CSV table of C-alpha atoms and ligand atoms in Angstrom, one decimal:
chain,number,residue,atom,x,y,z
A,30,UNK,CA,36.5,107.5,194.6
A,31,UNK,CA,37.0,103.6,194.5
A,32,UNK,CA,37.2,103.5,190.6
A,33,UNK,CA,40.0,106.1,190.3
A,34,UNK,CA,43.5,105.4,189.6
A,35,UNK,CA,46.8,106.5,190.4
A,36,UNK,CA,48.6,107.8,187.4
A,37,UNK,CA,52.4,109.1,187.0
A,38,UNK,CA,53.3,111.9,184.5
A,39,UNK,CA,56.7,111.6,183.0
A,40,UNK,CA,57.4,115.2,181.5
A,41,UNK,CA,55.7,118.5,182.3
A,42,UNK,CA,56.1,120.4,179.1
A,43,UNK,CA,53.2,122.2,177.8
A,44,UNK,CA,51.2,119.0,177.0
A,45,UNK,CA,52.7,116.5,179.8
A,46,UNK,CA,51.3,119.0,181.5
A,47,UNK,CA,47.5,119.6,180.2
A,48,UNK,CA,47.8,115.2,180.7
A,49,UNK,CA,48.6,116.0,184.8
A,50,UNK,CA,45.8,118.8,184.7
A,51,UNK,CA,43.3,116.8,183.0
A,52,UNK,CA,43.6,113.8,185.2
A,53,UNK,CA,43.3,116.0,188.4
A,54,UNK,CA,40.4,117.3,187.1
A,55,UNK,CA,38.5,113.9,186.7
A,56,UNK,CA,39.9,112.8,190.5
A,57,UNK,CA,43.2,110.7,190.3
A,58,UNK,CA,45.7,110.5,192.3
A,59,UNK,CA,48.3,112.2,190.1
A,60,UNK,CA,52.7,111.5,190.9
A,61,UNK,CA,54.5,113.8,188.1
A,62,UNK,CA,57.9,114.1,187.7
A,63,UNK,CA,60.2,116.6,185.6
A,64,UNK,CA,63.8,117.1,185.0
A,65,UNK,CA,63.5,121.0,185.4
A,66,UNK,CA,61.4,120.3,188.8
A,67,UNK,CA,60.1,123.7,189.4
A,68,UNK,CA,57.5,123.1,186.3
A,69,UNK,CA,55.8,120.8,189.0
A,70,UNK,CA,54.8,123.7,191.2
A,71,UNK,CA,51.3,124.6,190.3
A,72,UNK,CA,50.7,120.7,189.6
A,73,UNK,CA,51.1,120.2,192.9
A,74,UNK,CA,49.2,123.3,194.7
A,75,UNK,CA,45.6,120.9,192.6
A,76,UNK,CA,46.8,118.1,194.3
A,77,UNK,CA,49.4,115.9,192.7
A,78,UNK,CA,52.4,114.7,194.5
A,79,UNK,CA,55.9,115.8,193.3
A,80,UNK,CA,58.6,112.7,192.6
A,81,UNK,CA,62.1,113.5,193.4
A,82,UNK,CA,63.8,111.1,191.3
A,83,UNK,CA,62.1,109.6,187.9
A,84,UNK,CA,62.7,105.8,188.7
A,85,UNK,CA,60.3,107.1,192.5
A,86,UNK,CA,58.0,108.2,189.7
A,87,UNK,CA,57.9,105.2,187.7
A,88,UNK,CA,57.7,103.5,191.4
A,89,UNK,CA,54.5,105.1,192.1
A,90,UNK,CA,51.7,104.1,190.4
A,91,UNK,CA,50.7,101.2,187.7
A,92,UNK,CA,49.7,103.7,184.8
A,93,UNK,CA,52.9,106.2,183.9
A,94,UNK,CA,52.0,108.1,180.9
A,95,UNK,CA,55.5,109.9,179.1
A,96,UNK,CA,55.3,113.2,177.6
A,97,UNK,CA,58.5,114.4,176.9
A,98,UNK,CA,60.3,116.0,173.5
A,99,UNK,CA,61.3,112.8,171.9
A,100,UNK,CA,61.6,108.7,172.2
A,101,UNK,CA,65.5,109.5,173.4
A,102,UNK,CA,64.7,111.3,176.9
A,103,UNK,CA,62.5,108.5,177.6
A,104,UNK,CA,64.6,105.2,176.4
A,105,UNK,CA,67.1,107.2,179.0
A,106,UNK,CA,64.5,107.3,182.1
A,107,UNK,CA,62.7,103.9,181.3
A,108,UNK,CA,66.5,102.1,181.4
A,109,UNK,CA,65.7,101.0,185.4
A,110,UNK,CA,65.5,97.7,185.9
A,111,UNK,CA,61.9,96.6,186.9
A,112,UNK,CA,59.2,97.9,185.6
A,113,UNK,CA,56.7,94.7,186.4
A,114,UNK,CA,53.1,95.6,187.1
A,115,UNK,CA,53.8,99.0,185.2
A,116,UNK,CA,51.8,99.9,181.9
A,117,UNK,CA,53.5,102.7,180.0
A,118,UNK,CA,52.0,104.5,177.8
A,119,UNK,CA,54.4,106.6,175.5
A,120,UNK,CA,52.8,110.1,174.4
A,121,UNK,CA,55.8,111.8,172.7
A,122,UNK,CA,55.9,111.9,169.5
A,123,UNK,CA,58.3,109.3,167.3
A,124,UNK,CA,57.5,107.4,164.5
A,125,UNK,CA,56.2,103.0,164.3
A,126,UNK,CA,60.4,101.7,164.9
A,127,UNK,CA,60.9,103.9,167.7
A,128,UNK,CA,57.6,102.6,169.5
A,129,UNK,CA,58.4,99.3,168.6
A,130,UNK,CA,61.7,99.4,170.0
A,131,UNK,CA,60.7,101.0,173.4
A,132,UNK,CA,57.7,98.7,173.6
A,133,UNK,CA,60.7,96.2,173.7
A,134,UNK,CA,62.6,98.0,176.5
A,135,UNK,CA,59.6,98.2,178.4
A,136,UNK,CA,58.2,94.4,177.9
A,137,UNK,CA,62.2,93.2,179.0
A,138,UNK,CA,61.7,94.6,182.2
A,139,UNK,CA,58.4,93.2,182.7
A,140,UNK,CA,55.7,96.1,181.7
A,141,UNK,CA,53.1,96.2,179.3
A,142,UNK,CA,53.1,99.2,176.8
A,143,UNK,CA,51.3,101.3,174.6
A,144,UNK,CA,51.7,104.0,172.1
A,145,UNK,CA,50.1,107.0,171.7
A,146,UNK,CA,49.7,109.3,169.1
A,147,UNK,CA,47.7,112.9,170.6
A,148,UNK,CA,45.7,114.5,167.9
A,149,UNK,CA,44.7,117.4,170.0
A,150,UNK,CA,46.8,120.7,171.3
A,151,UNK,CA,47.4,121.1,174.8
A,152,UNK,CA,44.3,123.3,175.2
A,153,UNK,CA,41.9,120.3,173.7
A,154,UNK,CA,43.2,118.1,176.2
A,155,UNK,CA,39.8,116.5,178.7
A,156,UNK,CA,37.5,118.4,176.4
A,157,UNK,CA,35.0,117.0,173.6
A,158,UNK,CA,37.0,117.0,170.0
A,159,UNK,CA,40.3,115.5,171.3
A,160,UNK,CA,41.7,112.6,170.5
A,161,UNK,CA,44.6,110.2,171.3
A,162,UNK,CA,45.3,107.0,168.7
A,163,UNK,CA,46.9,104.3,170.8
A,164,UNK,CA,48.2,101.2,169.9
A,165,UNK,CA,49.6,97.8,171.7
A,166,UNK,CA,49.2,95.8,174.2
A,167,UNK,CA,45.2,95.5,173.5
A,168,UNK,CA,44.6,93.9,177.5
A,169,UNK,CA,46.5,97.0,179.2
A,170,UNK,CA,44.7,99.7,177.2
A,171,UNK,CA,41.6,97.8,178.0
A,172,UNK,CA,42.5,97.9,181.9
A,173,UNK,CA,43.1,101.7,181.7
A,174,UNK,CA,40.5,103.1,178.9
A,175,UNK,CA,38.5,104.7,181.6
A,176,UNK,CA,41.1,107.1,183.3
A,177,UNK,CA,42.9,107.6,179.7
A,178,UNK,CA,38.9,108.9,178.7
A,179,UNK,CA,39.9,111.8,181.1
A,180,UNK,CA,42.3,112.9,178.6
A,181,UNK,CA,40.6,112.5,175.4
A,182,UNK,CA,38.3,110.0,173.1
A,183,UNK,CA,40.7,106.8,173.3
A,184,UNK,CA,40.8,105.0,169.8
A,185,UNK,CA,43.1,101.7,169.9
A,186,UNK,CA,44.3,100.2,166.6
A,187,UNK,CA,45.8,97.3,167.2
A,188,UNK,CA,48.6,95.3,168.7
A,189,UNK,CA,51.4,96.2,167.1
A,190,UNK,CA,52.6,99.1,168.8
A,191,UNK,CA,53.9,101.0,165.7
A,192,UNK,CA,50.3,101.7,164.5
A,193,UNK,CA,49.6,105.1,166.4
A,194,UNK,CA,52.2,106.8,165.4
A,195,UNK,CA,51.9,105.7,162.2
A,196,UNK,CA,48.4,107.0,161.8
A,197,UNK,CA,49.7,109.9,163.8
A,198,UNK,CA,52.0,110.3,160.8
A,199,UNK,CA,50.0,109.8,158.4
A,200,UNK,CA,47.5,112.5,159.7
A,201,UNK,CA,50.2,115.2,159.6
A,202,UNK,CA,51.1,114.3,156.1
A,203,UNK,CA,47.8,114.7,154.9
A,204,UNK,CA,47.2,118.1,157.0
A,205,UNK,CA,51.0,119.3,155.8
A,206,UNK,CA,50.5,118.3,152.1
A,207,UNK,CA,46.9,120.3,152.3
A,208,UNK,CA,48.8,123.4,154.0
A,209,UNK,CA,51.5,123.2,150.9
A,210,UNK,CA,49.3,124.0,148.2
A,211,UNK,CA,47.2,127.0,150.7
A,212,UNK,CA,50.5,128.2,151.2
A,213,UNK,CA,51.5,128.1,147.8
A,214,UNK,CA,47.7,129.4,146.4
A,215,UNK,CA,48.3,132.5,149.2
A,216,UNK,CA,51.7,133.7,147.3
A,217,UNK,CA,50.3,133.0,143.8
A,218,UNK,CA,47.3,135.7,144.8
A,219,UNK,CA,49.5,138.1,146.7
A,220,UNK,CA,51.5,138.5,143.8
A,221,UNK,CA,48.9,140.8,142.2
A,222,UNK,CA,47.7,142.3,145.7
A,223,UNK,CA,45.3,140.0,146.6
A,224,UNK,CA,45.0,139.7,150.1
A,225,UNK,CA,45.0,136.4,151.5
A,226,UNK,CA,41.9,137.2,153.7
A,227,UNK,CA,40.2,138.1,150.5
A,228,UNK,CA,41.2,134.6,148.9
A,229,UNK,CA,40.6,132.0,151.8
A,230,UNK,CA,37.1,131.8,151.4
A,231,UNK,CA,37.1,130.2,147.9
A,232,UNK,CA,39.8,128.0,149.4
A,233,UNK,CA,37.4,126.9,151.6
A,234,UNK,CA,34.8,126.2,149.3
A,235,UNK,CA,37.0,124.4,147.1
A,236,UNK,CA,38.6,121.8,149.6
A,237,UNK,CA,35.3,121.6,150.8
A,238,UNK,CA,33.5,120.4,147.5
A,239,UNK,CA,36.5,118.3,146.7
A,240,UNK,CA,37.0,116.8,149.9
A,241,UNK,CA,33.6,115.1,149.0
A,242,UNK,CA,35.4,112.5,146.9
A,243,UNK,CA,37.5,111.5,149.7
A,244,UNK,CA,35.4,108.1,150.5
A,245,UNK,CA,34.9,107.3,146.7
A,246,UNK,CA,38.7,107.6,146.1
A,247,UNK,CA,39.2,105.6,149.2
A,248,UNK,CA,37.0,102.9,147.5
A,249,UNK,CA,39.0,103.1,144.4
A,250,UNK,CA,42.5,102.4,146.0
A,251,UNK,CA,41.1,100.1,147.9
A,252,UNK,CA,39.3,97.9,144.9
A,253,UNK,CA,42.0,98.8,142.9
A,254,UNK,CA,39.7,100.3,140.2
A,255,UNK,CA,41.5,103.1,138.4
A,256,UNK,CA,39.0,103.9,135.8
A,257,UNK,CA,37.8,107.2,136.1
A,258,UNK,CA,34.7,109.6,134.7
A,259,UNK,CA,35.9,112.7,136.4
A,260,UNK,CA,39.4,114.1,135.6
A,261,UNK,CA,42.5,111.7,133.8
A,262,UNK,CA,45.8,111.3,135.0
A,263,UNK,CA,46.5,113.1,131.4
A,264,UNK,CA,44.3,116.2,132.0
A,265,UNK,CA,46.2,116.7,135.1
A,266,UNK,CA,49.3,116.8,133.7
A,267,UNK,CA,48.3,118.8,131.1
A,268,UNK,CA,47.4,121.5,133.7
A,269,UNK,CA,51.1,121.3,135.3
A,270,UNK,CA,53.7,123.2,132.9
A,271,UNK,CA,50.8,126.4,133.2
A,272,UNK,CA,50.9,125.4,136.9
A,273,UNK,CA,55.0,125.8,137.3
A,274,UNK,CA,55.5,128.3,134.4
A,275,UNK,CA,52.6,131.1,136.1
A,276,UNK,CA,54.4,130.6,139.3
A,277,UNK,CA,57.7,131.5,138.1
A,278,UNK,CA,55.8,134.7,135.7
A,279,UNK,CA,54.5,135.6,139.6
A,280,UNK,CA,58.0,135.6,140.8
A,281,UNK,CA,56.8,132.9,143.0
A,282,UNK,CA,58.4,129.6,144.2
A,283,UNK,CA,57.2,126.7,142.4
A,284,UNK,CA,58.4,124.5,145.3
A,285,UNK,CA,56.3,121.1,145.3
A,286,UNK,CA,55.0,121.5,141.9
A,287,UNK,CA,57.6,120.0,139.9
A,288,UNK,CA,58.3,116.7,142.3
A,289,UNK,CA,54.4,116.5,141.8
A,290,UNK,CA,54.8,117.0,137.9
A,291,UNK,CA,57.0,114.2,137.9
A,292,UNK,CA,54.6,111.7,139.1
A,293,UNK,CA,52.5,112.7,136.6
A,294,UNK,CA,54.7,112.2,133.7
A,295,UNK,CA,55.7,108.8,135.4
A,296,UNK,CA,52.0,107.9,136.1
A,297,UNK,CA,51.7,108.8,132.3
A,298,UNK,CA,54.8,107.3,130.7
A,299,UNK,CA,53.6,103.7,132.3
A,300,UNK,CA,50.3,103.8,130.6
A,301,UNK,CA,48.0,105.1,133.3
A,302,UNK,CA,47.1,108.5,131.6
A,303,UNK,CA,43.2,107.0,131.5
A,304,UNK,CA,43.4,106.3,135.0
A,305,UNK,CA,42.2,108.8,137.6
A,306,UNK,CA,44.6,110.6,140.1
A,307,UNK,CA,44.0,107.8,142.6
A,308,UNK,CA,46.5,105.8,140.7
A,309,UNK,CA,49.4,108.0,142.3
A,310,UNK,CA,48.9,105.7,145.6
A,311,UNK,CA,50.2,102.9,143.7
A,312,UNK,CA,53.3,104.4,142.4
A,313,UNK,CA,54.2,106.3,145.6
A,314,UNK,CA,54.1,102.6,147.4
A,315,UNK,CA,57.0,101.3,145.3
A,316,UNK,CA,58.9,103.4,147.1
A,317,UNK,CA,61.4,106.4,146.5
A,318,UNK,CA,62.8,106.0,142.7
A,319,UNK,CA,64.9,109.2,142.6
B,410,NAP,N1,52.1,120.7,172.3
B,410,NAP,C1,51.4,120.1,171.4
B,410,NAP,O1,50.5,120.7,170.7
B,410,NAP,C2,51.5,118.6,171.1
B,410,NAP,C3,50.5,117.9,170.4
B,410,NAP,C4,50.7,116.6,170.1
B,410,NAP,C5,51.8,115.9,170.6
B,410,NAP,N2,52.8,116.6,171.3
B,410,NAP,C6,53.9,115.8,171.7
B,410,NAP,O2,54.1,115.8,173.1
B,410,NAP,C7,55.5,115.8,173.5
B,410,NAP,C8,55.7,116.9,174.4
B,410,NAP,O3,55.3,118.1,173.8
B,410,NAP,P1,55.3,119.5,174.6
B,410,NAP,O4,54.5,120.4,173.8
B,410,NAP,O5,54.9,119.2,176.0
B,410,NAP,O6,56.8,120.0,174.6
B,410,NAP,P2,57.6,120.9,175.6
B,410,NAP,O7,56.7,121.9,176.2
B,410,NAP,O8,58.8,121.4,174.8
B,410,NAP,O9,58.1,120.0,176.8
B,410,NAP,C9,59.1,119.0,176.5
B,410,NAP,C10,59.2,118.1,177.7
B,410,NAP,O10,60.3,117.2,177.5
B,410,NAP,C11,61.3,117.3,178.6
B,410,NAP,N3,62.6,117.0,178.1
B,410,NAP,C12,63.2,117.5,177.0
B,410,NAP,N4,64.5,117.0,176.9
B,410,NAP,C13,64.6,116.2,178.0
B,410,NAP,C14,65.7,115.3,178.5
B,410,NAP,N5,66.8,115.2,177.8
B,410,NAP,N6,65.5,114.6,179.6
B,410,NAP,C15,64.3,114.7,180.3
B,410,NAP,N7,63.3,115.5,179.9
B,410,NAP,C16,63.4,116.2,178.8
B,410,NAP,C17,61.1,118.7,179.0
B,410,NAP,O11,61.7,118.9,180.3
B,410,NAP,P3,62.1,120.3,180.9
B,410,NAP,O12,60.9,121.0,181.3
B,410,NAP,O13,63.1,120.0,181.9
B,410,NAP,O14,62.8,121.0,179.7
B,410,NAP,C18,59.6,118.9,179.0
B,410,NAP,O15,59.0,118.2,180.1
B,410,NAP,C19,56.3,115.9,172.2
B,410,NAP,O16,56.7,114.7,171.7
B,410,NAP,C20,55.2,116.5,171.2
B,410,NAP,O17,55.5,116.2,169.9
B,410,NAP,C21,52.6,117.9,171.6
């Protein structure tokens, strides 16, 4: 047992509380600590040791990971005075200026942080597929890879501790965006008794086949190299008024499709109409125009 650490839990919500579980499992010495202290209870019939007070917590071991609702409750409980030979490692979710800001609170009072972004639900947690994006202080996360391993693949991005959550971020937005348009295909199909069941098969095929492109259109933004031989900017948008107009014959919400519309006309009205749809990158990153 001479490699394993001792490793506090700040939060014992659903996940802070897969985090205590998984660590048990792999044979730390686990401290947890929650404001609603009963939640602690079958934590500590496997073995970890209940904190009275979150600063005792803190106190108790030189790896604390925080798992609570959002950067707020923790800026709150990480406000003691000395946190020096302490490596924090912030789990909640928040976005790159709230971890930049608390890995400020931390580092004043002499601890080293990291971010973390968890791309797993609490029943993924210390079993193959999960994984948690962390970024920050690169010599900490080094230190501690092996007991965070317990929890899930560790992938560390960089120094700056804003990084995780941004690719956390980022991650959602692509998985949200993708979710829009099932959600939207779903009503456009139910609106003639189609039932969704019957439907999400093809959907599956579709993204599948197109999600193909994904690495050439990643080589495109990246070079910067528009030019397309598949599908134009202009046939897109040609596709759009049907797009909006057979939603509203449905009796169906067009919701996204005319913001999305827009940056097509934009994308067109600049000159790019040649280009393919990769192009939309480049006027997204100007930032919001309306
Ligand atoms: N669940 C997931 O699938 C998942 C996946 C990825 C990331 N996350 C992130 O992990 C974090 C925790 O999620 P969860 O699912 O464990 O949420 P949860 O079950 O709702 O637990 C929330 C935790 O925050 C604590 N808390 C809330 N307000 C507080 C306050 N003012 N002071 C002190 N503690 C406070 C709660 O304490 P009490 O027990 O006393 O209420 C509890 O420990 C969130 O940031 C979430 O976005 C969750």
């Amino acid at each position: 047992m001479t490699d394993r650490t001792s490793v506090t839990v700040l939060g014992l919500g659903l996940m802070g509380t897969a985090l205590a579980e998984a660590l048990l499992a792999d044979g730390h010495s686990v401290t947890v600590w929650n404001r609603t202290a009963a939640k602690a209870g079958p934590l500590v019939a496997k073995g970890a040791v209940q904190a009275s007070t979150a600063d005792e917590a803190l106190a108790a071991s030189p790896l604390v990971l925080v798992c609570l609702s959002v950067y707020a409750n923790a800026e709150e409980i990480l406000a003691c005075d000395d946190l020096t030979g302490a490596t924090v490692v912030q789990l909640s979710n928040g976005t790159p200026r709230q971890a930049r800001a608390m890995a400020e609170i931390v580092t004043v009072r002499g601890g080293r942080y990291v971010d973390g972004g968890i791309m797993a639900v609490p029943q993924m947690i210390g079993r193959p597929g999960a994984l948690i994006l962390y970024s920050g202080d690169e010599a900490a996360f080094a230190e501690h890879r092996t007991v965070l391993t317990a929890l899930a693949e560790p992938r560390h991005l960089g120094a700056d501790p804003g990084l995780a959550p941004l690719f956390d971020l980022a991650l959602l937005d692509a998985m949200y965006g993708m979710f829009a348009g099932i959600y939207h295909a779903l009503a456009l199909v139910r609106s003639e008794k189609v039932t969704a069941t019957t439907f999400a098969p093809m959907i599956l095929d579709w993204l599948t086949a197109m999600l193909g492109s994904l690495p050439e259109l990643a080589r495109v933004v990246d070079a910067g190299e528009f030019g397309t031989v598949v599908s134009s900017i202009a046939t897109s948008q040609v596709a759009f008024p049907g797009l909006i107009e057979t939603s509203r014959d449905q009796g169906v919400d067009p919701w996204y499709l005319p913001s999305l519309r827009d940056l097509l006309d934009r994308a067109v009205a600049e000159g790019h109409g040649a280009d393919g749809l990769a192009r939309l990158v480049t006027l997204l990153e100007r930032g919001q125009t309306s």
